[in-house]
C-alpha cells in the first residue's frame, strides 16, 4: 500500500484516525480494502505507536486469527469483549458490499464480495453465511435448505414469514 508522493505527518495522522473511526480496530490486512493512495502500513504504524504511547488508543490482539500489530479505539474494546462472550442467537445482519463491514475475502475467508452498492453480505452471529453478487445469491458456507431460503429472502429484501424465521433461528 501507499504510493506516489509522501504525505505530511498531519495528513498521515488524519488518515490513521479516520481508519480507526471507520473500523474501531485497525491492522495491516484491513488496508487491502482501502485505496492504494493511502499511506503504507509502516507509516500508519508510526502514528498508531505515538497514539498508543499517549494513551489515546490501545494496542493488542483484538481480532482472533490475525498476525501482526492491531490497534483499537478505547470505546471499541468493551463491545468487542461483549460480542466474544455472547452466546450465538442466530441474529442475521445484512450489509452492503460497499460497507466497511464487508471483510469477506480480505480479513474473512472466502472469495471477495465486490465493494459495490448492489452487492450484499449476510452475517449470522457475526460470521458471513451468504452474499448477493451480480444479482445472484452465493452461499459462503454450507447451508440447510431452510437457511438457504431464508438467506435468499433476506439478501433480496423479501422478509421471511414468521415460521421460517423461527425455524432458522433454531
mmCIF file of C-alpha atoms in Angstrom:
data_model
loop_
_atom_site.group_PDB
_atom_site.id
_atom_site.type_symbol
_atom_site.label_atom_id
_atom_site.label_comp_id
_atom_site.label_asym_id
_atom_site.label_seq_id
_atom_site.Cartn_x
_atom_site.Cartn_y
_atom_site.Cartn_z
ATOM 1 C CA UNK A 1 0.000 0.000 0.000
ATOM 2 C CA UNK A 2 0.976 3.595 -0.138
ATOM 3 C CA UNK A 3 2.221 5.058 -3.291
ATOM 4 C CA UNK A 4 3.219 8.208 -5.028
ATOM 5 C CA UNK A 5 4.109 11.332 -3.140
ATOM 6 C CA UNK A 6 4.955 11.453 0.551
ATOM 7 C CA UNK A 7 2.212 12.891 2.746
ATOM 8 C CA UNK A 8 2.916 15.310 5.544
ATOM 9 C CA UNK A 9 2.750 13.887 9.105
ATOM 10 C CA UNK A 10 -0.514 15.708 9.908
ATOM 11 C CA UNK A 11 -2.208 14.174 6.867
ATOM 12 C CA UNK A 12 -0.961 10.704 7.820
ATOM 13 C CA UNK A 13 -2.292 11.146 11.359
ATOM 14 C CA UNK A 14 -5.642 12.331 9.977
ATOM 15 C CA UNK A 15 -5.866 9.213 7.780
ATOM 16 C CA UNK A 16 -4.826 6.956 10.676
ATOM 17 C CA UNK A 17 -7.549 8.416 12.891
ATOM 18 C CA UNK A 18 -10.115 8.173 10.088
ATOM 19 C CA UNK A 19 -9.365 4.459 9.674
ATOM 20 C CA UNK A 20 -9.734 3.952 13.428
ATOM 21 C CA UNK A 21 -13.107 5.735 13.436
ATOM 22 C CA UNK A 22 -14.268 3.701 10.446
ATOM 23 C CA UNK A 23 -13.303 0.274 11.781
ATOM 24 C CA UNK A 24 -12.757 0.658 15.534
ATOM 25 C CA UNK A 25 -9.821 -1.758 15.194
ATOM 26 C CA UNK A 26 -7.080 -1.489 12.570
ATOM 27 C CA UNK A 27 -4.414 -3.918 11.343
ATOM 28 C CA UNK A 28 -2.368 -4.307 8.164
ATOM 29 C CA UNK A 29 -4.715 -6.808 6.487
ATOM 30 C CA UNK A 30 -7.544 -4.280 6.663
ATOM 31 C CA UNK A 31 -5.714 -1.951 4.273
ATOM 32 C CA UNK A 32 -6.295 -4.395 1.404
ATOM 33 C CA UNK A 33 -9.822 -2.975 1.098
ATOM 34 C CA UNK A 34 -8.670 0.620 1.125
ATOM 35 C CA UNK A 35 -7.487 2.937 -1.650
ATOM 36 C CA UNK A 36 -3.954 2.358 -2.957
ATOM 37 C CA UNK A 37 -3.017 6.014 -2.378
ATOM 38 C CA UNK A 38 -3.223 5.641 1.405
ATOM 39 C CA UNK A 39 -0.015 5.781 3.429
ATOM 40 C CA UNK A 40 1.781 2.470 3.868
ATOM 41 C CA UNK A 41 1.140 0.353 6.956
ATOM 42 C CA UNK A 42 4.645 1.278 8.153
ATOM 43 C CA UNK A 43 3.767 4.997 8.031
ATOM 44 C CA UNK A 44 0.458 4.396 9.793
ATOM 45 C CA UNK A 45 2.175 2.187 12.359
ATOM 46 C CA UNK A 46 4.387 5.080 13.473
ATOM 47 C CA UNK A 47 1.269 7.163 14.098
ATOM 48 C CA UNK A 48 -0.508 4.332 15.926
ATOM 49 C CA UNK A 49 2.532 3.775 18.171
ATOM 50 C CA UNK A 50 2.539 7.501 19.038
ATOM 51 C CA UNK A 51 -1.200 7.492 19.760
ATOM 52 C CA UNK A 52 -0.794 4.384 21.911
ATOM 53 C CA UNK A 53 2.101 5.956 23.854
ATOM 54 C CA UNK A 54 -0.120 8.998 24.538
ATOM 55 C CA UNK A 55 -2.897 6.721 25.798
ATOM 56 C CA UNK A 56 -5.333 7.690 23.033
ATOM 57 C CA UNK A 57 -5.645 4.166 21.593
ATOM 58 C CA UNK A 58 -4.821 0.624 22.716
ATOM 59 C CA UNK A 59 -2.532 -1.898 21.110
ATOM 60 C CA UNK A 60 -3.179 -5.622 21.461
ATOM 61 C CA UNK A 61 -4.768 -8.666 19.862
ATOM 62 C CA UNK A 62 -8.392 -7.827 19.216
ATOM 63 C CA UNK A 63 -9.185 -9.880 16.099
ATOM 64 C CA UNK A 64 -8.536 -13.580 16.510
ATOM 65 C CA UNK A 65 -6.546 -15.377 13.841
ATOM 66 C CA UNK A 66 -4.643 -12.355 12.538
ATOM 67 C CA UNK A 67 -0.919 -11.888 12.913
ATOM 68 C CA UNK A 68 0.734 -8.540 13.419
ATOM 69 C CA UNK A 69 0.013 -5.472 15.441
ATOM 70 C CA UNK A 70 -3.552 -4.313 15.995
ATOM 71 C CA UNK A 71 -4.814 -1.049 17.441
ATOM 72 C CA UNK A 72 -8.256 -0.143 18.763
ATOM 73 C CA UNK A 73 -10.168 2.854 19.974
ATOM 74 C CA UNK A 74 -10.810 2.511 23.715
ATOM 75 C CA UNK A 75 -14.571 2.687 23.114
ATOM 76 C CA UNK A 76 -14.374 -0.289 20.717
ATOM 77 C CA UNK A 77 -12.800 -2.683 23.227
ATOM 78 C CA UNK A 78 -15.776 -3.256 25.563
ATOM 79 C CA UNK A 79 -18.215 -4.094 22.728
ATOM 80 C CA UNK A 80 -15.638 -6.470 21.209
ATOM 81 C CA UNK A 81 -15.318 -8.312 24.528
ATOM 82 C CA UNK A 82 -19.096 -8.422 24.968
ATOM 83 C CA UNK A 83 -19.614 -9.885 21.500
ATOM 84 C CA UNK A 84 -16.956 -12.529 22.084
ATOM 85 C CA UNK A 85 -18.697 -13.650 25.296
ATOM 86 C CA UNK A 86 -22.216 -13.513 23.865
ATOM 87 C CA UNK A 87 -23.923 -16.802 23.040
ATOM 88 C CA UNK A 88 -24.917 -17.315 19.414
ATOM 89 C CA UNK A 89 -28.576 -16.464 18.898
ATOM 90 C CA UNK A 90 -28.899 -16.722 15.120
ATOM 91 C CA UNK A 91 -29.018 -12.951 14.600
ATOM 92 C CA UNK A 92 -28.876 -12.044 10.912
ATOM 93 C CA UNK A 93 -27.273 -8.819 9.725
ATOM 94 C CA UNK A 94 -27.192 -7.824 6.058
ATOM 95 C CA UNK A 95 -24.687 -5.188 4.933
ATOM 96 C CA UNK A 96 -23.962 -3.542 1.609
ATOM 97 C CA UNK A 97 -20.940 -4.717 -0.328
ATOM 98 C CA UNK A 98 -19.598 -1.176 -0.050
ATOM 99 C CA UNK A 99 -19.886 -1.170 3.757
ATOM 100 C CA UNK A 100 -16.606 -1.321 5.703
ATOM 101 C CA UNK A 101 -18.020 -4.434 7.420
ATOM 102 C CA UNK A 102 -17.704 -6.314 4.131
ATOM 103 C CA UNK A 103 -14.446 -8.045 5.014
ATOM 104 C CA UNK A 104 -15.108 -11.260 3.092
ATOM 105 C CA UNK A 105 -12.065 -12.263 1.067
ATOM 106 C CA UNK A 106 -9.722 -9.916 2.898
ATOM 107 C CA UNK A 107 -9.926 -10.431 6.648
ATOM 108 C CA UNK A 108 -12.501 -13.228 6.486
ATOM 109 C CA UNK A 109 -12.130 -16.383 4.417
ATOM 110 C CA UNK A 110 -13.881 -16.738 1.087
ATOM 111 C CA UNK A 111 -13.969 -15.020 -2.255
ATOM 112 C CA UNK A 112 -14.161 -11.235 -2.147
ATOM 113 C CA UNK A 113 -17.608 -9.738 -2.334
ATOM 114 C CA UNK A 114 -17.344 -6.671 -4.602
ATOM 115 C CA UNK A 115 -17.478 -3.343 -2.782
ATOM 116 C CA UNK A 116 -20.493 -2.260 -4.830
ATOM 117 C CA UNK A 117 -23.830 -0.965 -3.611
ATOM 118 C CA UNK A 118 -25.689 -3.817 -5.368
ATOM 119 C CA UNK A 119 -23.676 -6.472 -3.545
ATOM 120 C CA UNK A 120 -24.615 -7.610 -0.051
ATOM 121 C CA UNK A 121 -23.168 -9.842 2.650
ATOM 122 C CA UNK A 122 -25.344 -11.705 5.142
ATOM 123 C CA UNK A 123 -23.841 -12.433 8.546
ATOM 124 C CA UNK A 124 -25.246 -14.833 11.140
ATOM 125 C CA UNK A 125 -23.815 -14.342 14.612
ATOM 126 C CA UNK A 126 -21.009 -12.275 13.123
ATOM 127 C CA UNK A 127 -19.932 -14.842 10.525
ATOM 128 C CA UNK A 128 -20.624 -14.421 6.786
ATOM 129 C CA UNK A 129 -23.009 -17.091 5.511
ATOM 130 C CA UNK A 130 -24.147 -15.823 2.097
ATOM 131 C CA UNK A 131 -23.711 -12.962 -0.332
ATOM 132 C CA UNK A 132 -25.562 -11.288 -3.161
ATOM 133 C CA UNK A 133 -23.171 -10.776 -6.077
ATOM 134 C CA UNK A 134 -24.330 -9.695 -9.515
ATOM 135 C CA UNK A 135 -27.945 -10.345 -8.549
ATOM 136 C CA UNK A 136 -27.220 -13.965 -7.542
ATOM 137 C CA UNK A 137 -27.239 -15.394 -4.028
ATOM 138 C CA UNK A 138 -23.959 -17.147 -3.262
ATOM 139 C CA UNK A 139 -23.679 -19.331 -0.140
ATOM 140 C CA UNK A 140 -20.411 -18.724 1.714
ATOM 141 C CA UNK A 141 -20.838 -21.778 3.941
ATOM 142 C CA UNK A 142 -22.878 -24.947 3.629
ATOM 143 C CA UNK A 143 -26.496 -24.048 4.403
ATOM 144 C CA UNK A 144 -29.547 -26.190 5.047
ATOM 145 C CA UNK A 145 -32.433 -25.753 2.618
ATOM 146 C CA UNK A 146 -34.309 -23.646 5.188
ATOM 147 C CA UNK A 147 -31.255 -21.465 5.882
ATOM 148 C CA UNK A 148 -30.551 -21.052 2.151
ATOM 149 C CA UNK A 149 -34.145 -19.948 1.535
ATOM 150 C CA UNK A 150 -34.004 -17.516 4.472
ATOM 151 C CA UNK A 151 -30.643 -16.132 3.300
ATOM 152 C CA UNK A 152 -32.070 -15.572 -0.173
ATOM 153 C CA UNK A 153 -35.110 -13.767 1.215
ATOM 154 C CA UNK A 154 -33.014 -11.506 3.420
ATOM 155 C CA UNK A 155 -30.430 -10.736 0.728
ATOM 156 C CA UNK A 156 -33.142 -9.975 -1.830
ATOM 157 C CA UNK A 157 -35.009 -7.972 0.818
ATOM 158 C CA UNK A 158 -38.086 -10.169 0.899
ATOM 159 C CA UNK A 159 -38.971 -10.530 4.584
ATOM 160 C CA UNK A 160 -39.301 -14.168 5.668
ATOM 161 C CA UNK A 161 -42.578 -15.437 7.060
ATOM 162 C CA UNK A 162 -42.650 -15.767 10.853
ATOM 163 C CA UNK A 163 -42.493 -19.629 10.953
ATOM 164 C CA UNK A 164 -39.441 -19.654 8.635
ATOM 165 C CA UNK A 165 -37.654 -17.044 10.734
ATOM 166 C CA UNK A 166 -38.328 -19.011 13.931
ATOM 167 C CA UNK A 167 -37.201 -22.294 12.337
ATOM 168 C CA UNK A 168 -33.997 -20.726 11.007
ATOM 169 C CA UNK A 169 -33.139 -19.255 14.402
ATOM 170 C CA UNK A 170 -33.077 -22.725 15.987
#
